[in-house]
Amino acid sequence: MMIKFQDYNFKGKKAIIRVDFNVPLNAEKQITDDTRIRMALPTIEKILSDGGSVVLMSHLGRPKGGPEEKYSMKPLVPYLTKALGREVKFADDCIGEETLALKNNLKAGEVLLLNNLRFYKEEEKGNKEFAQKLAEGVDVYVNDAFGTAHRAHASTTIIAEFFPNDKMFGFLLANEVESMDKVLKQGEKPITAILGGAKVSSKISVIENLLGKVDNIIIGGGMTYTFIKAMGGKVGNSLVEEDYLETALSVMQAAKEKGVTIYFPSDSLNADKFDNEANTSVSEINNVPEGLMGLDISEKSIALFKEVILKSKTILWNGPMGVFEMSNFAKGTIAIANALVEATENGSFTLVGGGDSVAAINQFNLADKVSYVSTGGGAMLEYIEGKVLPGVAAILD
Ligand code: AMP
């Protein structure tokens, strides 16, 4: 039986939480984006308010397998102290005798932050002895790090073995899984997936898995042109993956067989160079002039996509419609974001995930106007590819 975090009484219990505190720090060691920490606070606060104590463990950056001052978690202590309104203790090492003593001395309502898990190669190797050391001195294991749930690391997966009856998702991870299942397993029809971004190659498994689950797929962004070329269109200098032309056609055939409608852009905003200041013009999507490259969708596509989105009850969005990092090629992505906001207002369930669409929706300040914004790029993609995430499986087992 899976234990529900909100139903568990932490009174008198020591809980170790795998959080994702891999936050960006500036040269002064200040946190420049605290989203990941803020999102984990409700999980920490629930345990503390029950009368439990908390040990926090995370990785930060990419240390080379040994301690490195620049990847120390210590600079997070002042932030956490303020956010939680209580003293936060720090263990300079995530395992070892001194750390065990700190764990053993932890009292109800206290918080201990462990230093970077990736100071040990054993973390990413999923080493069992290392996981056991992490598990020492605590009663409960909580996984709240969705961003690493697709990796079978010691702290995300292996450690769960040591808590057969006391392992659970925190609020954040439970929400992530629930939101994805709302689309993939219990989605109200019509269900539409909007897929954009640069490459077909990185989204092909996603498309294939979605074919059995959604009614419509909207394709946008750079990967459009591989499909258009495969269908015999002219794409000029647009991004094309020559190796994927056949795959594109077979995906379209599979969609047809499964009764899934694929919507492609009808027009293309073209540029004479990959530059925000490039000269631009609009063409039919399958008639991009020689020498020009399509960097965004244009008005006709926006109108078409908006219509499909507003008719859908469940919408998943992954990947921008154009090179949104350049303001002159962000219009399509902004329009889709706004259509999602409107759909949400009309009662549809809207899930945005994958690094770049999340960056886009944050950039447009619309993140709190859709139903859910996923925190895990790679993990979310693997989940919608239909893969079992080891970190999720370890709790469900
Ligand atoms: P991905 O990581 O595959 O989701 O791709 C995201 C990237 O795709 C963003 O950096 C976009 O700038 C880029 N992108 C979107 N549309 C295009 C396009 N038409 N041509 C080139 N790159 C694009």
PDB file of C-alpha atoms in Angstrom, residues 5-15 44-54 106-110 139-140 166 168:
ATOM      1  CA  PHE A   5       2.248  11.947   2.686  1.00  0.00           C
ATOM      2  CA  GLN A   6      -0.598  14.134   3.912  1.00  0.00           C
ATOM      3  CA  ASP A   7      -2.079  11.252   5.935  1.00  0.00           C
ATOM      4  CA  TYR A   8       1.183  10.333   7.646  1.00  0.00           C
ATOM      5  CA  ASN A   9       1.729  11.627  11.172  1.00  0.00           C
ATOM      6  CA  PHE A  10       5.345  12.685  11.593  1.00  0.00           C
ATOM      7  CA  LYS A  11       5.098  13.334  15.339  1.00  0.00           C
ATOM      8  CA  GLY A  12       8.333  12.161  16.919  1.00  0.00           C
ATOM      9  CA  LYS A  13       9.712  10.966  13.563  1.00  0.00           C
ATOM     10  CA  LYS A  14      12.907  11.924  11.804  1.00  0.00           C
ATOM     11  CA  ALA A  15      12.328  12.244   8.080  1.00  0.00           C
ATOM     12  CA  ILE A  44       9.154  20.443   4.997  1.00  0.00           C
ATOM     13  CA  GLU A  45       6.602  22.518   6.894  1.00  0.00           C
ATOM     14  CA  LYS A  46       4.059  19.691   7.118  1.00  0.00           C
ATOM     15  CA  ILE A  47       6.631  17.426   8.817  1.00  0.00           C
ATOM     16  CA  LEU A  48       7.728  20.143  11.222  1.00  0.00           C
ATOM     17  CA  SER A  49       4.207  21.162  12.141  1.00  0.00           C
ATOM     18  CA  ASP A  50       3.333  17.511  12.852  1.00  0.00           C
ATOM     19  CA  GLY A  51       6.140  17.541  15.408  1.00  0.00           C
ATOM     20  CA  GLY A  52       8.751  15.735  13.370  1.00  0.00           C
ATOM     21  CA  SER A  53      12.283  16.694  12.397  1.00  0.00           C
ATOM     22  CA  VAL A  54      13.770  17.020   8.933  1.00  0.00           C
ATOM     23  CA  LEU A 106      18.036  16.182  16.025  1.00  0.00           C
ATOM     24  CA  LYS A 107      14.950  17.121  18.066  1.00  0.00           C
ATOM     25  CA  ALA A 108      11.355  17.654  17.051  1.00  0.00           C
ATOM     26  CA  GLY A 109      11.010  20.815  14.973  1.00  0.00           C
ATOM     27  CA  GLU A 110      14.674  20.879  13.973  1.00  0.00           C
ATOM     28  CA  ASP A 139      12.747   6.860  10.417  1.00  0.00           C
ATOM     29  CA  VAL A 140      11.088   7.955   7.199  1.00  0.00           C
ATOM     30  CA  ASP A 166       7.970   4.352   5.643  1.00  0.00           C
ATOM     31  CA  MET A 168       6.505   8.234   0.337  1.00  0.00           C
TER      32      MET A 168
END
